[in-house]
Amino acid sequence: MVRKISIDPITRLEGHGKIEIFLDDKGNVKQAYFQVPELRGFEVFSLGRAAEEMPRITPKICGVCPTAHHMAATKTLDNLYKVEPTETAKKIRELMYNAFMFEDHTLHFFFLGGPDFVVGPDAPAGERNILGVIDKVGLDIGKQVIGIRKKMRDIITTIGGRVIHPVCGLPGGVSKKITEEERLEMLQVGKDGVEFAQFALKIFDDIVLSNDEYVKLITGHIYQHNTYYMGMVDKDNRINFYDGDIRVVDPDGKEFAKFKPEDYRDHIAEHVEPWSYMKFPFLKKIGWKGFVDGKNSGVFRVAPIARLNVSDGMATPLAQKQYERMFKVLGKPTHHTLAYHWARLVEVLYAAERIVELASDKSITSDDIMNIPTNTPVEGVGIVEAPRGTLIHHYNTDKRGVLTQTNLIVATVNNAAAICMSVSKAAENLIKNGKVTDGILNMVEMAFRAYDPCLACATHSLPGQMPLIVTIRDNKGAPIEVLRRDR
Amino acid sequence: MKAKVAFFDFACCEGCQLQVANIGEALLDVLDKIDVVEFREVMSEKSGGDYDVAVIEGSITTKHAIERIKEIRSIAKVLITIGACASIGGVNGMKNNFELPEIKKYVYGEDEKYFDSVPTMAVDQVVKVDYYVHGCPMYVPEFVTVLKHALMGIPYKAPEKSVCTECKLNENECLFDRGLTCMGPVTRAGCNSWCINNGNICYGCRGMLDDPAKTGQIEILKKHDIPLEWVTNKFNMYNKAKDVKENENE
């Protein structure tokens, strides 16, 4: 069956999340598909261009998380030109990056995915948004959310020139130093961020964890998948968003692999399905066994719960406490998809604490911000942890530094197989004998919203809900029900 | 009566809409004069939406988009483009460096025939544009200025001078003197030399001046021993769409 999808080579997404659910002849779910953006247009039209342009080009893939692409591209250039950034430059980059993680994660918790919990999974869709959150927790808190996010964006503006499509990343360093005055401002924002993050975790405690129904929902089997996990860790195997090695743990939480970014090809392969233009990454050494979980399937997950699962702890004290608490309740590793929301808040706290650490270091205002690259380029790989998971850039160039090959594996794509599985599982458990209700939309939506999939539409819809079309098809592929939520 | 303002997005990263959302106080001046009736792609447009001002983000890359922008133009009394994609074609124009069937095949493989795609165009290559807000992302102060002009019904045009004129006033060291290339000398001003102030080079995201100082630019390149093709390739990052001739996509 041929479905016509209006997606252009350079449009990064369709503007709608699209779920296709196929039923068997008994009216039960046979398979469900979730489609996410495709990026190969960028991979091809960067060919023949100077590699140094990539930190300026790739942020344009997505206006929601440009900082992640900017940083991954910049690190790929370091690796391509074999130039080590100065210590100061690394600190400046990491500081900006943590401000970005804080800002993006809080956007998700308060505006996009979190309202499912804060307002309640059963609340009408029209209330599960930032306004509903404000209703529930009070206007003052709403103002605090908006206020702290603005201050974090100001850090990005100071360092990167602007929040959308920053310009500070250069191979070997950054384009501009920070002043003592700016450092002190950032330190204060970091401290405010720590306060706010603890406060957000308390909201989660009060509203979600103290409610047995919610805890049951989080730990229920509908939203569980026992998969491998992947994330970046520092030399002590603690979480780092900006730099480190990639660690993979198996469904029992045991280390399965640990590798340098340059070696990602030895560990990650991509599976192609005829129904999607998206590739599905899997662990090469296990192999692709289909959309199934378990130790024998190469499917892995990335992003907050994955990062917490692969790490031995958090690098900052308050976040470490929250980390211990979360795993005490859920067990480690946790396979509960809805725990993404909780883990995301633990990461917000870490990001704020890390900002305080970096901004407390007076040497961050040093003039030594750049090592000039002098080596002839051949190949480079750069990896960062984007809010939505591990983000890989890989470039090959000729000796002039002109791109001959590029490969981008973006965070949401790393989670693609798992998202499809989660959507399928939720649908299978909720659709029986062809009976479909509007309630299914909420429950299915929750399965993929937990991953914070990068559909810019999700963040742009001012009511704070993801535009979504669910098509349910019979065993011949004919649509029997279309649920849509456009606005 | 308040003016009804509608936002529409075409092929882009949607970063300019985020710029609007992040404006904050500066927008308060005009907010009580307008009524935002749409802030994303809507279905009602085909049945005849009701708005006075259409704000367009993104470039035109499909036949469907050509029809859609014509429809919007037929309804809107005033049409404003925001950001490089809508105003000059933007990074999507890099697609035009390749043969269309070749890039479609690369992206969609055997299924390329199911996909509608045309060479990337700026909005004004399809319909008349009344006001432009340039930049990638769009420069927020310019957006506020343009919106005010549009609401008052008086024309606005970005200054017809190069980014260098603003860069000099900001006392930045010339990037050519630092051994780098920069598109500033031929790029339309109005961003207050945003990127150079932050230590990076200008990539020409505001588009080429209507009447650039060609001879002067060639002199600069000669003086610094920079091949012309190296610079045109850089300039193409944002400006390639304008190569598409009128009616080529009809």
mmCIF file of C-alpha atoms in Angstrom, chain A residues 298-474:
data_model
loop_
_atom_site.group_PDB
_atom_site.id
_atom_site.type_symbol
_atom_site.label_atom_id
_atom_site.label_comp_id
_atom_site.label_asym_id
_atom_site.label_seq_id
_atom_site.Cartn_x
_atom_site.Cartn_y
_atom_site.Cartn_z
ATOM 1 C CA GLY A 298 19.873 -4.699 19.572
ATOM 2 C CA VAL A 299 17.315 -1.974 20.287
ATOM 3 C CA PHE A 300 18.682 0.612 22.707
ATOM 4 C CA ARG A 301 17.346 3.790 24.245
ATOM 5 C CA VAL A 302 18.894 7.228 24.814
ATOM 6 C CA ALA A 303 18.003 10.450 26.684
ATOM 7 C CA PRO A 304 17.273 11.011 30.416
ATOM 8 C CA ILE A 305 16.534 7.519 31.789
ATOM 9 C CA ALA A 306 19.196 6.062 29.500
ATOM 10 C CA ARG A 307 21.785 8.547 30.740
ATOM 11 C CA LEU A 308 20.941 7.837 34.364
ATOM 12 C CA ASN A 309 20.923 4.091 33.725
ATOM 13 C CA VAL A 310 24.372 4.060 32.089
ATOM 14 C CA SER A 311 26.008 6.245 34.739
ATOM 15 C CA ASP A 312 27.300 5.256 38.160
ATOM 16 C CA GLY A 313 26.034 8.544 39.557
ATOM 17 C CA MET A 314 25.732 12.277 39.084
ATOM 18 C CA ALA A 315 28.793 14.519 39.219
ATOM 19 C CA THR A 316 27.113 17.061 41.508
ATOM 20 C CA PRO A 317 25.924 16.510 45.105
ATOM 21 C CA LEU A 318 22.246 17.523 45.048
ATOM 22 C CA ALA A 319 21.554 15.747 41.776
ATOM 23 C CA GLN A 320 23.310 12.676 43.170
ATOM 24 C CA LYS A 321 20.847 12.586 46.057
ATOM 25 C CA GLN A 322 17.910 12.762 43.673
ATOM 26 C CA TYR A 323 19.511 10.096 41.488
ATOM 27 C CA GLU A 324 19.754 7.735 44.464
ATOM 28 C CA ARG A 325 16.199 8.472 45.439
ATOM 29 C CA MET A 326 14.808 7.812 41.980
ATOM 30 C CA PHE A 327 16.528 4.446 41.661
ATOM 31 C CA LYS A 328 15.489 3.516 45.198
ATOM 32 C CA VAL A 329 11.870 3.854 44.115
ATOM 33 C CA LEU A 330 12.145 2.446 40.596
ATOM 34 C CA GLY A 331 15.149 0.109 40.815
ATOM 35 C CA LYS A 332 18.213 0.364 38.586
ATOM 36 C CA PRO A 333 18.169 0.181 35.693
ATOM 37 C CA THR A 334 14.676 1.527 35.285
ATOM 38 C CA HIS A 335 12.748 0.393 32.228
ATOM 39 C CA HIS A 336 9.731 2.610 32.839
ATOM 40 C CA THR A 337 9.231 4.952 29.914
ATOM 41 C CA LEU A 338 7.262 7.492 31.936
ATOM 42 C CA ALA A 339 10.231 7.774 34.301
ATOM 43 C CA TYR A 340 11.786 9.929 31.570
ATOM 44 C CA HIS A 341 9.941 12.866 33.135
ATOM 45 C CA TRP A 342 11.460 12.230 36.542
ATOM 46 C CA ALA A 343 14.976 11.638 35.188
ATOM 47 C CA ARG A 344 14.650 14.833 33.151
ATOM 48 C CA LEU A 345 14.167 16.851 36.336
ATOM 49 C CA VAL A 346 17.185 15.193 37.975
ATOM 50 C CA GLU A 347 19.168 16.313 34.940
ATOM 51 C CA VAL A 348 17.817 19.861 35.249
ATOM 52 C CA LEU A 349 19.221 19.975 38.774
ATOM 53 C CA TYR A 350 22.563 18.613 37.580
ATOM 54 C CA ALA A 351 22.720 21.189 34.762
ATOM 55 C CA ALA A 352 22.140 24.039 37.220
ATOM 56 C CA GLU A 353 24.716 22.717 39.674
ATOM 57 C CA ARG A 354 27.210 22.310 36.853
ATOM 58 C CA ILE A 355 26.613 25.928 35.789
ATOM 59 C CA VAL A 356 27.401 27.022 39.348
ATOM 60 C CA GLU A 357 30.604 24.926 39.337
ATOM 61 C CA LEU A 358 31.788 26.279 36.004
ATOM 62 C CA ALA A 359 30.870 29.891 36.740
ATOM 63 C CA SER A 360 32.561 29.704 40.164
ATOM 64 C CA ASP A 361 35.866 29.044 38.418
ATOM 65 C CA LYS A 362 37.475 32.449 37.868
ATOM 66 C CA SER A 363 39.784 31.075 35.189
ATOM 67 C CA ILE A 364 36.761 30.855 32.883
ATOM 68 C CA THR A 365 37.287 34.560 32.108
ATOM 69 C CA SER A 366 40.812 33.926 30.736
ATOM 70 C CA ASP A 367 41.737 35.312 27.286
ATOM 71 C CA ASP A 368 43.017 31.911 26.224
ATOM 72 C CA ILE A 369 39.955 30.859 24.260
ATOM 73 C CA MET A 370 41.318 29.387 21.048
ATOM 74 C CA ASN A 371 43.967 27.005 19.744
ATOM 75 C CA ILE A 372 44.372 27.694 16.030
ATOM 76 C CA PRO A 373 43.967 24.485 13.987
ATOM 77 C CA THR A 374 47.023 23.678 11.863
ATOM 78 C CA ASN A 375 46.565 20.010 10.890
ATOM 79 C CA THR A 376 45.300 18.784 7.547
ATOM 80 C CA PRO A 377 41.753 17.438 7.985
ATOM 81 C CA VAL A 378 40.618 13.938 6.980
ATOM 82 C CA GLU A 379 37.811 12.689 9.211
ATOM 83 C CA GLY A 380 36.090 13.809 12.397
ATOM 84 C CA VAL A 381 33.393 12.564 14.772
ATOM 85 C CA GLY A 382 31.750 14.621 17.490
ATOM 86 C CA ILE A 383 29.155 13.523 20.020
ATOM 87 C CA VAL A 384 27.149 15.435 22.611
ATOM 88 C CA GLU A 385 24.178 14.487 24.730
ATOM 89 C CA ALA A 386 21.298 16.497 23.319
ATOM 90 C CA PRO A 387 18.244 16.893 25.568
ATOM 91 C CA ARG A 388 16.655 14.073 23.552
ATOM 92 C CA GLY A 389 19.722 11.817 23.678
ATOM 93 C CA THR A 390 23.022 10.993 22.050
ATOM 94 C CA LEU A 391 23.698 13.165 18.980
ATOM 95 C CA ILE A 392 26.406 12.076 16.532
ATOM 96 C CA HIS A 393 28.016 14.162 13.774
ATOM 97 C CA HIS A 394 30.564 12.570 11.448
ATOM 98 C CA TYR A 395 32.372 14.344 8.578
ATOM 99 C CA ASN A 396 34.947 13.337 5.980
ATOM 100 C CA THR A 397 36.751 15.994 3.971
ATOM 101 C CA ASP A 398 39.418 16.400 1.341
ATOM 102 C CA LYS A 399 42.688 18.005 2.380
ATOM 103 C CA ARG A 400 41.232 21.506 1.920
ATOM 104 C CA GLY A 401 38.541 20.756 4.480
ATOM 105 C CA VAL A 402 35.764 20.464 1.884
ATOM 106 C CA LEU A 403 33.102 17.930 2.887
ATOM 107 C CA THR A 404 33.037 14.665 0.947
ATOM 108 C CA GLN A 405 30.797 12.671 3.327
ATOM 109 C CA THR A 406 28.583 13.564 6.267
ATOM 110 C CA ASN A 407 26.538 11.413 8.596
ATOM 111 C CA LEU A 408 24.225 12.715 11.308
ATOM 112 C CA ILE A 409 22.521 10.396 13.777
ATOM 113 C CA VAL A 410 20.201 12.594 15.776
ATOM 114 C CA ALA A 411 18.872 11.903 19.226
ATOM 115 C CA THR A 412 15.253 11.213 18.337
ATOM 116 C CA VAL A 413 16.378 8.800 15.631
ATOM 117 C CA ASN A 414 18.389 6.858 18.217
ATOM 118 C CA ASN A 415 15.144 6.435 20.123
ATOM 119 C CA ALA A 416 13.085 5.766 16.996
ATOM 120 C CA ALA A 417 12.748 2.001 17.379
ATOM 121 C CA ALA A 418 11.866 2.325 21.066
ATOM 122 C CA ILE A 419 9.303 5.035 20.366
ATOM 123 C CA CYS A 420 7.613 2.774 17.812
ATOM 124 C CA MET A 421 7.623 -0.072 20.327
ATOM 125 C CA SER A 422 6.190 2.094 23.096
ATOM 126 C CA VAL A 423 3.440 3.380 20.830
ATOM 127 C CA SER A 424 2.675 -0.185 19.710
ATOM 128 C CA LYS A 425 2.540 -1.521 23.227
ATOM 129 C CA ALA A 426 0.250 1.220 24.456
ATOM 130 C CA ALA A 427 -2.029 0.691 21.444
ATOM 131 C CA GLU A 428 -2.063 -3.097 21.836
ATOM 132 C CA ASN A 429 -3.124 -2.802 25.441
ATOM 133 C CA LEU A 430 -5.802 -0.248 24.786
ATOM 134 C CA ILE A 431 -7.407 -1.287 21.505
ATOM 135 C CA LYS A 432 -9.353 -4.517 21.748
ATOM 136 C CA ASN A 433 -11.712 -6.007 19.164
ATOM 137 C CA GLY A 434 -11.669 -2.918 17.003
ATOM 138 C CA LYS A 435 -13.016 -0.720 19.762
ATOM 139 C CA VAL A 436 -11.337 2.660 19.638
ATOM 140 C CA THR A 437 -12.090 5.585 21.886
ATOM 141 C CA ASP A 438 -10.793 9.108 22.128
ATOM 142 C CA GLY A 439 -9.149 8.128 25.393
ATOM 143 C CA ILE A 440 -6.636 6.118 23.446
ATOM 144 C CA LEU A 441 -5.225 9.310 21.992
ATOM 145 C CA ASN A 442 -4.147 10.518 25.425
ATOM 146 C CA MET A 443 -2.639 7.214 26.471
ATOM 147 C CA VAL A 444 -0.805 6.657 23.201
ATOM 148 C CA GLU A 445 0.385 10.242 23.177
ATOM 149 C CA MET A 446 1.848 9.799 26.640
ATOM 150 C CA ALA A 447 3.915 6.870 25.390
ATOM 151 C CA PHE A 448 5.818 8.978 22.916
ATOM 152 C CA ARG A 449 5.703 12.338 24.645
ATOM 153 C CA ALA A 450 7.809 10.854 27.432
ATOM 154 C CA TYR A 451 10.668 10.712 24.908
ATOM 155 C CA ASP A 452 10.256 14.423 24.089
ATOM 156 C CA PRO A 453 10.521 13.572 20.386
ATOM 157 C CA CYS A 454 11.979 16.401 18.405
ATOM 158 C CA LEU A 455 9.027 17.579 16.391
ATOM 159 C CA ALA A 456 9.307 21.309 16.405
ATOM 160 C CA CYS A 457 5.550 21.419 15.985
ATOM 161 C CA ALA A 458 5.227 20.154 19.515
ATOM 162 C CA THR A 459 6.807 23.237 20.950
ATOM 163 C CA HIS A 460 5.218 25.670 18.570
ATOM 164 C CA SER A 461 1.678 24.827 19.235
ATOM 165 C CA LEU A 462 0.835 27.529 21.726
ATOM 166 C CA PRO A 463 -1.850 25.543 23.537
ATOM 167 C CA GLY A 464 1.052 23.293 24.516
ATOM 168 C CA GLN A 465 -0.126 20.080 22.985
ATOM 169 C CA MET A 466 1.420 18.069 20.240
ATOM 170 C CA PRO A 467 -0.424 18.176 16.943
ATOM 171 C CA LEU A 468 -1.072 14.571 16.154
ATOM 172 C CA ILE A 469 -2.851 12.401 13.657
ATOM 173 C CA VAL A 470 -3.620 8.806 14.513
ATOM 174 C CA THR A 471 -4.849 6.647 11.664
ATOM 175 C CA ILE A 472 -6.298 3.278 12.489
ATOM 176 C CA ARG A 473 -6.418 0.850 9.595
ATOM 177 C CA ASP A 474 -8.152 -2.504 9.133
#
